Amino acid sequence: MTKYQHILLAVDFFEQDEVVIARAMDLASVYQAKLSLIHVVDTMPIVDAGYGGDMPYSVDLGNELLEIAKAKLLNIAEKLAVPEDCLWLETGSAKLEIVRVAEEQLVDLIVVGSHGRHGLALLLGSTANSVLHHAQCDVLAVRLPAS
Ligand code: AMP
């Protein structure tokens, strides 16, 4: 039986994270695995249709988002007793960053929700789907209720 040694839990700070977190915690406990957490702050330019797509990305807003995300990630880490050196707060595309960090940190299981903010209309959310297709390691998409 595969014994997972390093689990990467991807959190998007939506309510349903709780279900995903609980599953990752269970698995980390069963396998006595190291648990790391990742959150990715999307840095796609903030575009308002009224500006015809020319509105520049605000650096201040980006920094503010990063600070909020950091506080939330630390809060979850504290509850789960995950040390700071196992936290990954990245910027860019969640799809790419989750896979990249997993490879760099020799993760052998990625845990994501079946959908989050992007996936309510899909059977499998877009992030989950992309991670599932591109990760080199196992991926667990924790089934979440539709709403
Ligand atoms: P989605 O496919 O975007 O609906 O989201 C599915 C799952 O991907 C979520 O439950 C999270 O586990 C993960 N995820 C989505 N967005 C992020 C993000 N920005 N940072 C970390 N994990 C994410």
GROMACS .gro file of C-alpha atoms and ligand atoms in nm:
model
  170
    1MET     CA    1   0.000   0.000   0.000
    2THR     CA    2   0.125   0.348  -0.086
    3LYS     CA    3   0.231   0.531   0.223
    4TYR     CA    4   0.199   0.901   0.162
    5GLN     CA    5   0.479   1.102   0.316
    6HIS     CA    6   0.402   1.458   0.218
    7ILE     CA    7   0.051   1.589   0.164
    8LEU     CA    8  -0.020   1.931   0.012
    9LEU     CA    9  -0.358   2.077   0.107
   10ALA     CA   10  -0.486   2.354  -0.121
   11VAL     CA   11  -0.717   2.601   0.050
   12ASP     CA   12  -0.921   2.874  -0.118
   13PHE     CA   13  -1.076   3.015   0.203
   14PHE     CA   14  -1.431   2.929   0.108
   15GLU     CA   15  -1.662   2.774   0.368
   16GLN     CA   16  -1.631   2.432   0.214
   17ASP     CA   17  -1.259   2.433   0.289
   18GLU     CA   18  -1.356   2.274   0.621
   19VAL     CA   19  -1.449   1.946   0.453
   20VAL     CA   20  -1.129   1.941   0.250
   21ILE     CA   21  -0.918   2.032   0.552
   22ALA     CA   22  -1.074   1.757   0.763
   23ARG     CA   23  -1.000   1.495   0.496
   24ALA     CA   24  -0.639   1.607   0.457
   25MET     CA   25  -0.592   1.603   0.834
   26ASP     CA   26  -0.729   1.249   0.855
   27LEU     CA   27  -0.495   1.129   0.583
   28ALA     CA   28  -0.193   1.303   0.736
   29SER     CA   29  -0.274   1.134   1.063
   30VAL     CA   30  -0.329   0.788   0.912
   31TYR     CA   31  -0.005   0.802   0.712
   32GLN     CA   32   0.189   1.002   0.968
   33ALA     CA   33   0.266   1.232   0.675
   34LYS     CA   34   0.403   1.582   0.668
   35LEU     CA   35   0.122   1.828   0.591
   36SER     CA   36   0.180   2.149   0.393
   37LEU     CA   37  -0.072   2.416   0.306
   38ILE     CA   38  -0.093   2.626  -0.006
   39HIS     CA   39  -0.300   2.926  -0.104
   40VAL     CA   40  -0.253   3.114  -0.428
   41VAL     CA   41  -0.347   3.478  -0.466
   42ASP     CA   42  -0.462   3.526  -0.820
   43THR     CA   43  -0.268   3.812  -0.975
   44MET     CA   44  -0.457   3.834  -1.299
   45PRO     CA   45  -0.502   4.203  -1.385
   46ILE     CA   46  -0.817   4.348  -1.235
   47VAL     CA   47  -1.012   4.443  -1.541
   48ASP     CA   48  -1.329   4.645  -1.549
   49ALA     CA   49  -1.524   4.608  -1.870
   50GLY     CA   50  -1.599   4.982  -1.866
   51TYR     CA   51  -1.228   5.057  -1.903
   52GLY     CA   52  -1.201   4.837  -2.209
   53GLY     CA   53  -0.952   4.609  -2.037
   54ASP     CA   54  -0.693   4.884  -1.993
   55MET     CA   55  -0.729   4.934  -1.620
   56PRO     CA   56  -0.386   4.867  -1.468
   57TYR     CA   57  -0.341   4.614  -1.190
   58SER     CA   58  -0.315   4.794  -0.858
   59VAL     CA   59   0.003   4.705  -0.668
   60ASP     CA   60  -0.149   4.833  -0.344
   61LEU     CA   61  -0.456   4.619  -0.386
   62GLY     CA   62  -0.231   4.322  -0.464
   63ASN     CA   63  -0.029   4.377  -0.148
   64GLU     CA   64  -0.345   4.415   0.055
   65LEU     CA   65  -0.482   4.090  -0.081
   66LEU     CA   66  -0.155   3.917   0.003
   67GLU     CA   67  -0.170   4.042   0.361
   68ILE     CA   68  -0.529   3.923   0.403
   69ALA     CA   69  -0.444   3.587   0.250
   70LYS     CA   70  -0.137   3.552   0.473
   71ALA     CA   71  -0.345   3.616   0.785
   72LYS     CA   72  -0.603   3.359   0.677
   73LEU     CA   73  -0.341   3.100   0.592
   74LEU     CA   74  -0.165   3.152   0.926
   75ASN     CA   75  -0.497   3.119   1.104
   76ILE     CA   76  -0.567   2.781   0.943
   77ALA     CA   77  -0.208   2.670   1.002
   78GLU     CA   78  -0.235   2.754   1.370
   79LYS     CA   79  -0.555   2.551   1.406
   80LEU     CA   80  -0.393   2.252   1.232
   81ALA     CA   81  -0.056   2.293   1.403
   82VAL     CA   82   0.119   2.324   1.067
   83PRO     CA   83   0.455   2.501   1.107
   84GLU     CA   84   0.533   2.816   0.907
   85ASP     CA   85   0.795   2.646   0.694
   86CYS     CA   86   0.519   2.421   0.557
   87LEU     CA   87   0.308   2.715   0.435
   88TRP     CA   88   0.308   2.827   0.075
   89LEU     CA   89   0.151   3.159  -0.009
   90GLU     CA   90   0.199   3.204  -0.380
   91THR     CA   91   0.086   3.448  -0.644
   92GLY     CA   92  -0.025   3.373  -0.996
   93SER     CA   93  -0.243   3.092  -1.121
   94ALA     CA   94  -0.366   2.842  -0.860
   95LYS     CA   95  -0.367   2.568  -1.125
   96LEU     CA   96   0.001   2.617  -1.201
   97GLU     CA   97   0.130   2.707  -0.857
   98ILE     CA   98  -0.024   2.409  -0.678
   99VAL     CA   99   0.141   2.171  -0.924
  100ARG     CA  100   0.473   2.360  -0.917
  101VAL     CA  101   0.500   2.366  -0.537
  102ALA     CA  102   0.397   2.000  -0.520
  103GLU     CA  103   0.681   1.905  -0.755
  104GLU     CA  104   0.940   2.125  -0.588
  105GLN     CA  105   0.853   2.004  -0.239
  106LEU     CA  106   0.835   1.636  -0.339
  107VAL     CA  107   0.470   1.612  -0.241
  108ASP     CA  108   0.315   1.271  -0.304
  109LEU     CA  109  -0.051   1.361  -0.251
  110ILE     CA  110  -0.234   1.685  -0.331
  111VAL     CA  111  -0.572   1.737  -0.164
  112VAL     CA  112  -0.818   1.981  -0.324
  113GLY     CA  113  -1.192   2.034  -0.312
  114SER     CA  114  -1.394   1.900  -0.604
  115HIS     CA  115  -1.498   2.257  -0.665
  116GLY     CA  116  -1.458   2.593  -0.502
  117ARG     CA  117  -1.536   2.938  -0.621
  118HIS     CA  118  -1.490   2.854  -0.988
  119GLY     CA  119  -1.655   2.520  -1.002
  120LEU     CA  120  -2.015   2.542  -0.892
  121ALA     CA  121  -2.143   2.488  -1.243
  122LEU     CA  122  -1.900   2.208  -1.315
  123LEU     CA  123  -1.883   1.852  -1.199
  124LEU     CA  124  -1.519   1.904  -1.121
  125GLY     CA  125  -1.403   2.262  -1.068
  126SER     CA  126  -1.149   2.411  -1.303
  127THR     CA  127  -0.862   2.420  -1.053
  128ALA     CA  128  -0.926   2.067  -0.934
  129ASN     CA  129  -0.954   1.944  -1.290
  130SER     CA  130  -0.632   2.108  -1.402
  131VAL     CA  131  -0.434   1.990  -1.099
  132LEU     CA  132  -0.565   1.638  -1.155
  133HIS     CA  133  -0.442   1.642  -1.514
  134HIS     CA  134  -0.104   1.805  -1.462
  135ALA     CA  135   0.025   1.685  -1.126
  136GLN     CA  136   0.292   1.416  -1.126
  137CYS     CA  137   0.166   1.276  -0.796
  138ASP     CA  138  -0.169   1.146  -0.671
  139VAL     CA  139  -0.450   1.399  -0.635
  140LEU     CA  140  -0.750   1.362  -0.408
  141ALA     CA  141  -1.047   1.578  -0.512
  142VAL     CA  142  -1.268   1.577  -0.204
  143ARG     CA  143  -1.632   1.562  -0.311
  144LEU     CA  144  -1.813   1.873  -0.197
  145PRO     CA  145  -2.187   1.932  -0.193
  146ALA     CA  146  -2.323   2.134  -0.486
  147SER     CA  147  -2.397   2.452  -0.288
  148AMP     P1  148  -1.210   2.520  -0.825
  148AMP     O1  149  -1.172   2.408  -0.914
  148AMP     O2  150  -1.145   2.651  -0.860
  148AMP     O3  151  -1.358   2.535  -0.812
  148AMP     O4  152  -1.152   2.487  -0.680
  148AMP     C1  153  -1.139   2.355  -0.638
  148AMP     C2  154  -1.038   2.344  -0.528
  148AMP     O5  155  -0.911   2.392  -0.575
  148AMP     C3  156  -1.067   2.424  -0.401
  148AMP     O6  157  -1.154   2.354  -0.314
  148AMP     C4  158  -0.925   2.434  -0.343
  148AMP     O7  159  -0.888   2.310  -0.281
  148AMP     C5  160  -0.841   2.452  -0.469
  148AMP     N1  161  -0.821   2.595  -0.500
  148AMP     C6  162  -0.895   2.673  -0.581
  148AMP     N2  163  -0.846   2.798  -0.585
  148AMP     C7  164  -0.738   2.799  -0.502
  148AMP     C8  165  -0.642   2.897  -0.462
  148AMP     N3  166  -0.650   3.023  -0.507
  148AMP     N4  167  -0.544   2.862  -0.377
  148AMP     C9  168  -0.535   2.734  -0.332
  148AMP     N5  169  -0.621   2.638  -0.365
  148AMP    C10  170  -0.721   2.668  -0.449
   0.00000   0.00000   0.00000
